[in-house]
Structures are given as structure tokens and as C-alpha cells.
Amino acid sequence: MNSRNASATPYPIERSLAFLGDAWTILILRDANSGVTRFDQFKKNLGIAPTILAKRLAMLTDERLLEKRLYSERPPRDEYVLTPAGRDFLPVLLMIAAWGKKHRGAGKLTRFLDAEFGTEIKPTAIDAVTGAEIGTRAIRKLSPE
């Protein structure tokens, strides 16, 4: 996929994957949604090379999923805070996790719990218009003219 041409495509999945298709990007968003904000924390949690991490953080900042904020002036240090667009990616992460648990799960897996009630989160995608669970009814793709 040519990411330069993806922004012109009418397909939202292709547009999204043009920058989200990299596993590091998704894992950075996972950690950011878990409260990680600092470069060294991302590097340690992910075991990612600093050059790759710097590129992914810059891209996520350019795409406005993360916002760079100065947290120390001496020495100058930035943290990366989720924007509303970055927080909107959390349901996607939880759906990927649920799919992985169902189809790729073996052994002990991380669980996601509701912080207030302590119950395990079991995400389900629902069509807001029909109320039907997505994947239980046929869909039709309508391309723009």
C-alpha cells in the first residue's frame, strides 16, 4: 500500500492503515491509553529502538492522536498525551484484544477490567442505528460516486 496515495482513497480502512498498519504504532497507542506518556516509558515497555519510537511518536503527533507537552524545562523533556482522536482509538484496541483472545488466545492473557466495577470488559461492536451486533448481519459497501 502506498501511504502517500492512501489519503486520497475513498476507503476509510485503507486511509487508517496507511499510518496505523504498523504494529509499533498500535502498541504505542495501547500504552498511551494505559497512561504511559514519556519516551523512556514507551521504550522500556515496548523494547523498541529509540529511532523507531521517535518516528512513530512524531507521526502520531502529526496525525493528532498524541499531543507533545513539555514536562521539564531543565533539561527540556516532552511527554506525549492522548488527544480526543487518540482516546477514540481505545475501543478499537479493545476489539482487537477481544478478537485476539477468541482466535489467537492460548495460555495466560492480559485482561481488561472496568476500573469502577472490577468486571472484565467484553467489547462488542453495535450499529448505533439498528442496534444489531456488527458481524451478525450482511453489510453492503457503497463507494462514493
PDB file of C-alpha atoms in Angstrom:
ATOM      1  CA  MET A   1       0.000   0.000   0.000  1.00  0.00           C
ATOM      2  CA  ASN A   2       1.344   3.395  -0.923  1.00  0.00           C
ATOM      3  CA  SER A   3       0.731   5.615   2.118  1.00  0.00           C
ATOM      4  CA  ARG A   4       1.179   8.772   0.036  1.00  0.00           C
ATOM      5  CA  ASN A   5      -1.843   7.901  -2.087  1.00  0.00           C
ATOM      6  CA  ALA A   6      -3.901   6.456   0.786  1.00  0.00           C
ATOM      7  CA  SER A   7      -5.184   9.851   1.927  1.00  0.00           C
ATOM      8  CA  ALA A   8      -6.913  10.231  -1.427  1.00  0.00           C
ATOM      9  CA  THR A   9      -8.628   6.858  -1.373  1.00  0.00           C
ATOM     10  CA  PRO A  10     -12.352   6.717  -0.579  1.00  0.00           C
ATOM     11  CA  TYR A  11     -11.757   3.672   1.674  1.00  0.00           C
ATOM     12  CA  PRO A  12     -11.512   4.622   5.362  1.00  0.00           C
ATOM     13  CA  ILE A  13      -9.858   1.308   6.306  1.00  0.00           C
ATOM     14  CA  GLU A  14      -7.084   1.918   3.771  1.00  0.00           C
ATOM     15  CA  ARG A  15      -6.648   5.516   4.940  1.00  0.00           C
ATOM     16  CA  SER A  16      -6.389   4.393   8.557  1.00  0.00           C
ATOM     17  CA  LEU A  17      -3.989   1.540   7.839  1.00  0.00           C
ATOM     18  CA  ALA A  18      -1.725   3.889   5.903  1.00  0.00           C
ATOM     19  CA  PHE A  19      -0.382   5.008   9.273  1.00  0.00           C
ATOM     20  CA  LEU A  20      -1.873   2.545  11.788  1.00  0.00           C
ATOM     21  CA  GLY A  21      -0.821  -0.576   9.906  1.00  0.00           C
ATOM     22  CA  ASP A  22       2.451  -0.723  11.800  1.00  0.00           C
ATOM     23  CA  ALA A  23       2.350  -2.840  14.957  1.00  0.00           C
ATOM     24  CA  TRP A  24       4.559  -0.359  16.850  1.00  0.00           C
ATOM     25  CA  THR A  25       2.043   2.419  16.230  1.00  0.00           C
ATOM     26  CA  ILE A  26      -0.818   0.373  17.645  1.00  0.00           C
ATOM     27  CA  LEU A  27       1.266  -0.715  20.649  1.00  0.00           C
ATOM     28  CA  ILE A  28       2.240   2.897  21.377  1.00  0.00           C
ATOM     29  CA  LEU A  29      -1.457   3.812  21.341  1.00  0.00           C
ATOM     30  CA  ARG A  30      -2.194   0.852  23.625  1.00  0.00           C
ATOM     31  CA  ASP A  31       0.400   2.057  26.136  1.00  0.00           C
ATOM     32  CA  ALA A  32      -0.738   5.681  25.842  1.00  0.00           C
ATOM     33  CA  ASN A  33      -4.292   4.575  26.617  1.00  0.00           C
ATOM     34  CA  SER A  34      -2.873   2.824  29.704  1.00  0.00           C
ATOM     35  CA  GLY A  35      -1.306   6.049  30.984  1.00  0.00           C
ATOM     36  CA  VAL A  36       2.204   5.928  29.512  1.00  0.00           C
ATOM     37  CA  THR A  37       3.314   9.397  28.403  1.00  0.00           C
ATOM     38  CA  ARG A  38       7.097   9.558  28.389  1.00  0.00           C
ATOM     39  CA  PHE A  39       9.601   8.464  25.767  1.00  0.00           C
ATOM     40  CA  ASP A  40      11.639   6.326  28.178  1.00  0.00           C
ATOM     41  CA  GLN A  41       8.490   4.599  29.448  1.00  0.00           C
ATOM     42  CA  PHE A  42       7.407   3.694  25.906  1.00  0.00           C
ATOM     43  CA  LYS A  43      10.928   2.497  25.092  1.00  0.00           C
ATOM     44  CA  LYS A  44      11.141   0.316  28.197  1.00  0.00           C
ATOM     45  CA  ASN A  45       7.610  -1.134  27.916  1.00  0.00           C
ATOM     46  CA  LEU A  46       7.875  -1.932  24.225  1.00  0.00           C
ATOM     47  CA  GLY A  47      11.558  -2.787  23.829  1.00  0.00           C
ATOM     48  CA  ILE A  48      11.537  -0.568  20.752  1.00  0.00           C
ATOM     49  CA  ALA A  49      14.586   1.075  19.192  1.00  0.00           C
ATOM     50  CA  PRO A  50      14.745   4.808  20.027  1.00  0.00           C
ATOM     51  CA  THR A  51      14.863   5.823  16.348  1.00  0.00           C
ATOM     52  CA  ILE A  52      11.725   3.839  15.514  1.00  0.00           C
ATOM     53  CA  LEU A  53       9.946   5.168  18.610  1.00  0.00           C
ATOM     54  CA  ALA A  54      10.860   8.766  17.779  1.00  0.00           C
ATOM     55  CA  LYS A  55       9.484   8.341  14.234  1.00  0.00           C
ATOM     56  CA  ARG A  56       6.234   6.750  15.424  1.00  0.00           C
ATOM     57  CA  LEU A  57       5.692   9.400  18.123  1.00  0.00           C
ATOM     58  CA  ALA A  58       6.319  12.163  15.579  1.00  0.00           C
ATOM     59  CA  MET A  59       3.838  10.578  13.158  1.00  0.00           C
ATOM     60  CA  LEU A  60       1.192  10.128  15.889  1.00  0.00           C
ATOM     61  CA  THR A  61       1.725  13.762  16.862  1.00  0.00           C
ATOM     62  CA  ASP A  62       1.477  14.912  13.216  1.00  0.00           C
ATOM     63  CA  GLU A  63      -1.713  12.853  12.799  1.00  0.00           C
ATOM     64  CA  ARG A  64      -3.075  14.443  16.017  1.00  0.00           C
ATOM     65  CA  LEU A  65      -3.568  11.236  18.007  1.00  0.00           C
ATOM     66  CA  LEU A  66      -0.947  12.400  20.518  1.00  0.00           C
ATOM     67  CA  GLU A  67      -0.020  15.870  21.675  1.00  0.00           C
ATOM     68  CA  LYS A  68       3.518  16.757  22.713  1.00  0.00           C
ATOM     69  CA  ARG A  69       3.774  18.692  26.000  1.00  0.00           C
ATOM     70  CA  LEU A  70       6.823  19.993  27.822  1.00  0.00           C
ATOM     71  CA  TYR A  71       7.036  18.493  31.316  1.00  0.00           C
ATOM     72  CA  SER A  72      10.578  19.572  32.217  1.00  0.00           C
ATOM     73  CA  GLU A  73      12.429  22.708  31.186  1.00  0.00           C
ATOM     74  CA  ARG A  74      15.839  21.677  32.531  1.00  0.00           C
ATOM     75  CA  PRO A  75      16.626  19.503  30.765  1.00  0.00           C
ATOM     76  CA  PRO A  76      13.867  20.023  28.197  1.00  0.00           C
ATOM     77  CA  ARG A  77      11.683  16.924  28.160  1.00  0.00           C
ATOM     78  CA  ASP A  78       8.388  16.245  26.419  1.00  0.00           C
ATOM     79  CA  GLU A  79       5.590  13.857  27.185  1.00  0.00           C
ATOM     80  CA  TYR A  80       3.009  12.511  24.756  1.00  0.00           C
ATOM     81  CA  VAL A  81      -0.607  12.909  25.808  1.00  0.00           C
ATOM     82  CA  LEU A  82      -3.605  11.411  24.050  1.00  0.00           C
ATOM     83  CA  THR A  83      -5.833  13.770  22.112  1.00  0.00           C
ATOM     84  CA  PRO A  84      -9.555  13.076  21.697  1.00  0.00           C
ATOM     85  CA  ALA A  85      -8.682  11.194  18.474  1.00  0.00           C
ATOM     86  CA  GLY A  86      -6.180   9.070  20.394  1.00  0.00           C
ATOM     87  CA  ARG A  87      -8.723   8.308  23.121  1.00  0.00           C
ATOM     88  CA  ASP A  88     -11.243   7.377  20.406  1.00  0.00           C
ATOM     89  CA  PHE A  89      -8.867   4.563  19.407  1.00  0.00           C
ATOM     90  CA  LEU A  90      -9.374   2.730  22.742  1.00  0.00           C
ATOM     91  CA  PRO A  91     -12.498   0.833  21.590  1.00  0.00           C
ATOM     92  CA  VAL A  92     -10.562  -0.309  18.514  1.00  0.00           C
ATOM     93  CA  LEU A  93      -7.771  -1.610  20.758  1.00  0.00           C
ATOM     94  CA  LEU A  94     -10.246  -3.467  22.950  1.00  0.00           C
ATOM     95  CA  MET A  95     -11.925  -5.005  19.901  1.00  0.00           C
ATOM     96  CA  ILE A  96      -8.524  -6.167  18.598  1.00  0.00           C
ATOM     97  CA  ALA A  97      -7.820  -7.646  22.038  1.00  0.00           C
ATOM     98  CA  ALA A  98     -11.192  -9.445  22.095  1.00  0.00           C
ATOM     99  CA  TRP A  99     -10.587 -10.856  18.621  1.00  0.00           C
ATOM    100  CA  GLY A 100      -7.098 -11.970  19.665  1.00  0.00           C
ATOM    101  CA  LYS A 101      -8.407 -13.614  22.822  1.00  0.00           C
ATOM    102  CA  LYS A 102     -11.019 -15.518  20.812  1.00  0.00           C
ATOM    103  CA  HIS A 103      -8.916 -16.508  17.807  1.00  0.00           C
ATOM    104  CA  ARG A 104      -5.275 -16.238  18.905  1.00  0.00           C
ATOM    105  CA  GLY A 105      -5.584 -16.823  22.644  1.00  0.00           C
ATOM    106  CA  ALA A 106      -3.745 -19.596  24.383  1.00  0.00           C
ATOM    107  CA  GLY A 107      -2.266 -19.563  27.844  1.00  0.00           C
ATOM    108  CA  LYS A 108      -2.396 -16.650  30.229  1.00  0.00           C
ATOM    109  CA  LEU A 109      -3.561 -13.373  28.680  1.00  0.00           C
ATOM    110  CA  THR A 110      -3.871  -9.820  29.899  1.00  0.00           C
ATOM    111  CA  ARG A 111      -7.410  -8.933  30.907  1.00  0.00           C
ATOM    112  CA  PHE A 112      -9.082  -5.534  30.768  1.00  0.00           C
ATOM    113  CA  LEU A 113     -11.255  -4.625  33.739  1.00  0.00           C
ATOM    114  CA  ASP A 114     -13.722  -1.835  34.369  1.00  0.00           C
ATOM    115  CA  ALA A 115     -11.882   0.294  36.941  1.00  0.00           C
ATOM    116  CA  GLU A 116     -15.055   1.148  38.876  1.00  0.00           C
ATOM    117  CA  PHE A 117     -16.771  -2.260  38.976  1.00  0.00           C
ATOM    118  CA  GLY A 118     -13.796  -4.614  38.594  1.00  0.00           C
ATOM    119  CA  THR A 119     -15.602  -6.653  35.953  1.00  0.00           C
ATOM    120  CA  GLU A 120     -13.893  -7.864  32.811  1.00  0.00           C
ATOM    121  CA  ILE A 121     -14.646  -5.736  29.757  1.00  0.00           C
ATOM    122  CA  LYS A 122     -16.207  -7.732  26.927  1.00  0.00           C
ATOM    123  CA  PRO A 123     -16.347  -5.332  23.978  1.00  0.00           C
ATOM    124  CA  THR A 124     -18.964  -5.741  21.296  1.00  0.00           C
ATOM    125  CA  ALA A 125     -19.421  -3.554  18.234  1.00  0.00           C
ATOM    126  CA  ILE A 126     -23.029  -2.425  17.862  1.00  0.00           C
ATOM    127  CA  ASP A 127     -24.527  -0.498  14.971  1.00  0.00           C
ATOM    128  CA  ALA A 128     -25.981   2.622  16.589  1.00  0.00           C
ATOM    129  CA  VAL A 129     -28.766   2.845  14.001  1.00  0.00           C
ATOM    130  CA  THR A 130     -30.123  -0.727  14.047  1.00  0.00           C
ATOM    131  CA  GLY A 131     -28.838  -1.869  17.432  1.00  0.00           C
ATOM    132  CA  ALA A 132     -27.549  -5.053  15.773  1.00  0.00           C
ATOM    133  CA  GLU A 133     -24.192  -6.534  16.711  1.00  0.00           C
ATOM    134  CA  ILE A 134     -21.788  -5.903  13.841  1.00  0.00           C
ATOM    135  CA  GLY A 135     -20.920  -9.168  12.155  1.00  0.00           C
ATOM    136  CA  THR A 136     -24.351 -10.716  12.624  1.00  0.00           C
ATOM    137  CA  ARG A 137     -25.968  -9.085   9.583  1.00  0.00           C
ATOM    138  CA  ALA A 138     -24.882  -8.740   5.983  1.00  0.00           C
ATOM    139  CA  ILE A 139     -23.236  -5.449   5.052  1.00  0.00           C
ATOM    140  CA  ARG A 140     -23.018  -3.678   1.747  1.00  0.00           C
ATOM    141  CA  LYS A 141     -20.180  -1.356   0.778  1.00  0.00           C
ATOM    142  CA  LEU A 142     -21.235   1.827  -1.024  1.00  0.00           C
ATOM    143  CA  SER A 143     -18.419   3.633  -2.798  1.00  0.00           C
ATOM    144  CA  PRO A 144     -18.684   7.370  -3.477  1.00  0.00           C
ATOM    145  CA  GLU A 145     -19.501   8.422  -6.990  1.00  0.00           C
TER     146      GLU A 145
END
